[in-house]
Amino acid sequence: MGFSALLCACVVALCGAAPFTQSDEPDYDRPIIGILTQEVDDYMKKFGETYIPSSYVKYIESGGARVVPIRLNQSFAEHEKIFRSINGLLLIGGSVNLETSDFAHTAGIYFRLALKANEEGEYFPIWGTCLGFQLLTVLVAGENLLSKTTAENVTYPLNFTSGT
């Protein structure tokens, strides 16, 4: 009886001696994804020139990656340094010009750097969501292939009919 009580006390003491500690070492095995910031409308500039919706950050982090915001107003050398420090790029959706905006210009820098890296055997993925995907089509084609439509903010009913 005394031996089992002593054994139990030792187990309890050992369990409490090293409670679930976290390592002080940084977490280097998670990919780092750059998210290109989006320009804001003039009436929002009092809060900042650019932004990233938190949903994009949460989306990337939920996949286990870390996020680096990429500002639009940096030099080419700064963008090259960031490119060498990240593992991929997310071009977010928004409402800017696909050819003349700072967003398009900066995305073009990263697109050309990614092409060069991929030609050298490195893997650098770029994901575009909504406007970001449209921008990728412009960058790949070298021109804007999208056609203008007047269907923005227009809702029409969908009436199903029977038959073939």
C-alpha positions as a Python dict, from the first residue, in 0.01 Angstrom:
ca = {
    (1, 'M'): (0, 0, 0),
    (2, 'G'): (279, 242, 91),
    (3, 'F'): (467, 164, -232),
    (4, 'S'): (166, 235, -454),
    (5, 'A'): (98, 562, -269),
    (6, 'L'): (462, 663, -320),
    (7, 'L'): (444, 567, -689),
    (8, 'C'): (125, 770, -731),
    (9, 'A'): (284, 1072, -561),
    (10, 'C'): (588, 1047, -791),
    (11, 'V'): (370, 1032, -1104),
    (12, 'V'): (167, 1333, -991),
    (13, 'A'): (486, 1526, -909),
    (14, 'L'): (642, 1444, -1246),
    (15, 'C'): (328, 1544, -1432),
    (16, 'G'): (327, 1883, -1262),
    (17, 'A'): (703, 1937, -1300),
    (18, 'A'): (689, 2007, -1671),
    (19, 'P'): (345, 2139, -1750),
    (20, 'F'): (268, 2182, -2116),
    (21, 'T'): (537, 2436, -2200),
    (22, 'Q'): (566, 2604, -2532),
    (23, 'S'): (894, 2617, -2712),
    (24, 'D'): (1075, 2948, -2716),
    (25, 'E'): (1197, 2870, -3066),
    (26, 'P'): (1029, 3056, -3352),
    (27, 'D'): (799, 2873, -3589),
    (28, 'Y'): (990, 2857, -3919),
    (29, 'D'): (811, 2569, -4088),
    (30, 'R'): (494, 2758, -4186),
    (31, 'P'): (479, 2926, -4528),
    (32, 'I'): (473, 3304, -4550),
    (33, 'I'): (216, 3445, -4792),
    (34, 'G'): (226, 3807, -4902),
    (35, 'I'): (-107, 3984, -4946),
    (36, 'L'): (-101, 4286, -5172),
    (37, 'T'): (-284, 4577, -5011),
    (38, 'Q'): (-574, 4742, -5190),
    (39, 'E'): (-613, 5114, -5254),
    (40, 'V'): (-898, 5287, -5073),
    (41, 'D'): (-1151, 5534, -5210),
    (42, 'D'): (-1080, 5903, -5151),
    (43, 'Y'): (-1337, 5939, -4873),
    (44, 'M'): (-1162, 5662, -4673),
    (45, 'K'): (-805, 5795, -4708),
    (46, 'K'): (-824, 5966, -4367),
    (47, 'F'): (-796, 5613, -4222),
    (48, 'G'): (-506, 5507, -4445),
    (49, 'E'): (-404, 5483, -4808),
    (50, 'T'): (-443, 5105, -4839),
    (51, 'Y'): (-606, 4814, -4658),
    (52, 'I'): (-646, 4436, -4647),
    (53, 'P'): (-984, 4296, -4543),
    (54, 'S'): (-933, 4079, -4236),
    (55, 'S'): (-1120, 3791, -4403),
    (56, 'Y'): (-823, 3736, -4637),
    (57, 'V'): (-578, 3729, -4346),
    (58, 'K'): (-798, 3486, -4153),
    (59, 'Y'): (-833, 3268, -4465),
    (60, 'I'): (-456, 3238, -4512),
    (61, 'E'): (-389, 3186, -4140),
    (62, 'S'): (-660, 2918, -4117),
    (63, 'G'): (-454, 2720, -4366),
    (64, 'G'): (-153, 2738, -4136),
    (65, 'A'): (42, 3010, -4316),
    (66, 'R'): (170, 3342, -4189),
    (67, 'V'): (75, 3670, -4359),
    (68, 'V'): (289, 3962, -4468),
    (69, 'P'): (108, 4274, -4591),
    (70, 'I'): (269, 4419, -4903),
    (71, 'R'): (230, 4796, -4931),
    (72, 'L'): (198, 4951, -5274),
    (73, 'N'): (422, 5255, -5226),
    (74, 'Q'): (757, 5078, -5184),
    (75, 'S'): (1062, 5085, -5408),
    (76, 'F'): (1143, 4806, -5652),
    (77, 'A'): (1437, 4701, -5430),
    (78, 'E'): (1203, 4668, -5131),
    (79, 'H'): (961, 4459, -5336),
    (80, 'E'): (1248, 4233, -5448),
    (81, 'K'): (1354, 4185, -5086),
    (82, 'I'): (998, 4097, -4984),
    (83, 'F'): (966, 3859, -5281),
    (84, 'R'): (1274, 3667, -5164),
    (85, 'S'): (1123, 3646, -4813),
    (86, 'I'): (778, 3506, -4895),
    (87, 'N'): (653, 3174, -5032),
    (88, 'G'): (353, 3296, -5233),
    (89, 'L'): (128, 3592, -5310),
    (90, 'L'): (-245, 3659, -5279),
    (91, 'L'): (-399, 3928, -5500),
    (92, 'I'): (-723, 4028, -5330),
    (93, 'G'): (-1048, 4150, -5479),
    (94, 'G'): (-1152, 4512, -5487),
    (95, 'S'): (-1237, 4791, -5723),
    (96, 'V'): (-934, 4951, -5889),
    (97, 'N'): (-823, 4998, -6248),
    (98, 'L'): (-666, 4680, -6387),
    (99, 'E'): (-412, 4868, -6595),
    (100, 'T'): (-323, 5200, -6433),
    (101, 'S'): (-363, 5154, -6056),
    (102, 'D'): (-76, 5117, -5809),
    (103, 'F'): (-227, 4777, -5725),
    (104, 'A'): (-186, 4665, -6088),
    (105, 'H'): (166, 4810, -6111),
    (106, 'T'): (283, 4637, -5792),
    (107, 'A'): (117, 4309, -5888),
    (108, 'G'): (306, 4330, -6218),
    (109, 'I'): (636, 4354, -6030),
    (110, 'Y'): (561, 4037, -5834),
    (111, 'F'): (425, 3860, -6143),
    (112, 'R'): (748, 3923, -6337),
    (113, 'L'): (961, 3819, -6038),
    (114, 'A'): (753, 3499, -6006),
    (115, 'L'): (797, 3421, -6377),
    (116, 'K'): (1172, 3462, -6345),
    (117, 'A'): (1182, 3247, -6030),
    (118, 'N'): (971, 2975, -6193),
    (119, 'E'): (1200, 2975, -6499),
    (120, 'E'): (1493, 2917, -6262),
    (121, 'G'): (1319, 2615, -6110),
    (122, 'E'): (1175, 2783, -5800),
    (123, 'Y'): (808, 2745, -5713),
    (124, 'F'): (625, 3071, -5640),
    (125, 'P'): (244, 3052, -5651),
    (126, 'I'): (22, 3355, -5708),
    (127, 'W'): (-348, 3332, -5623),
    (128, 'G'): (-596, 3591, -5744),
    (129, 'T'): (-945, 3630, -5601),
    (130, 'C'): (-1209, 3825, -5795),
    (131, 'L'): (-1030, 4141, -5916),
    (132, 'G'): (-700, 3969, -5836),
    (133, 'F'): (-783, 3690, -6080),
    (134, 'Q'): (-891, 3943, -6344),
    (135, 'L'): (-559, 4119, -6293),
    (136, 'L'): (-374, 3791, -6349),
    (137, 'T'): (-548, 3758, -6688),
    (138, 'V'): (-428, 4108, -6780),
    (139, 'L'): (-73, 4028, -6669),
    (140, 'V'): (-62, 3697, -6858),
    (141, 'A'): (-221, 3832, -7177),
    (142, 'G'): (-36, 4163, -7171),
    (143, 'E'): (-363, 4345, -7231),
    (144, 'N'): (-708, 4379, -7080),
    (145, 'L'): (-927, 4113, -7243),
    (146, 'L'): (-1234, 4198, -7036),
    (147, 'S'): (-1523, 4363, -7217),
    (148, 'K'): (-1731, 4643, -7070),
    (149, 'T'): (-2082, 4553, -6963),
    (150, 'T'): (-2368, 4757, -6825),
    (151, 'A'): (-2481, 4483, -6590),
    (152, 'E'): (-2321, 4615, -6274),
    (153, 'N'): (-2567, 4641, -5985),
    (154, 'V'): (-2858, 4525, -6202),
    (155, 'T'): (-3085, 4244, -6084),
    (156, 'Y'): (-3320, 4059, -6315),
    (157, 'P'): (-3568, 3786, -6218),
    (158, 'L'): (-3496, 3431, -6327),
    (159, 'N'): (-3817, 3269, -6448),
    (160, 'F'): (-3806, 2893, -6492),
    (161, 'T'): (-4020, 2740, -6766),
    (162, 'S'): (-4129, 2382, -6812),
    (163, 'G'): (-4034, 2182, -7117),
    (164, 'T'): (-3717, 2076, -7284),
}
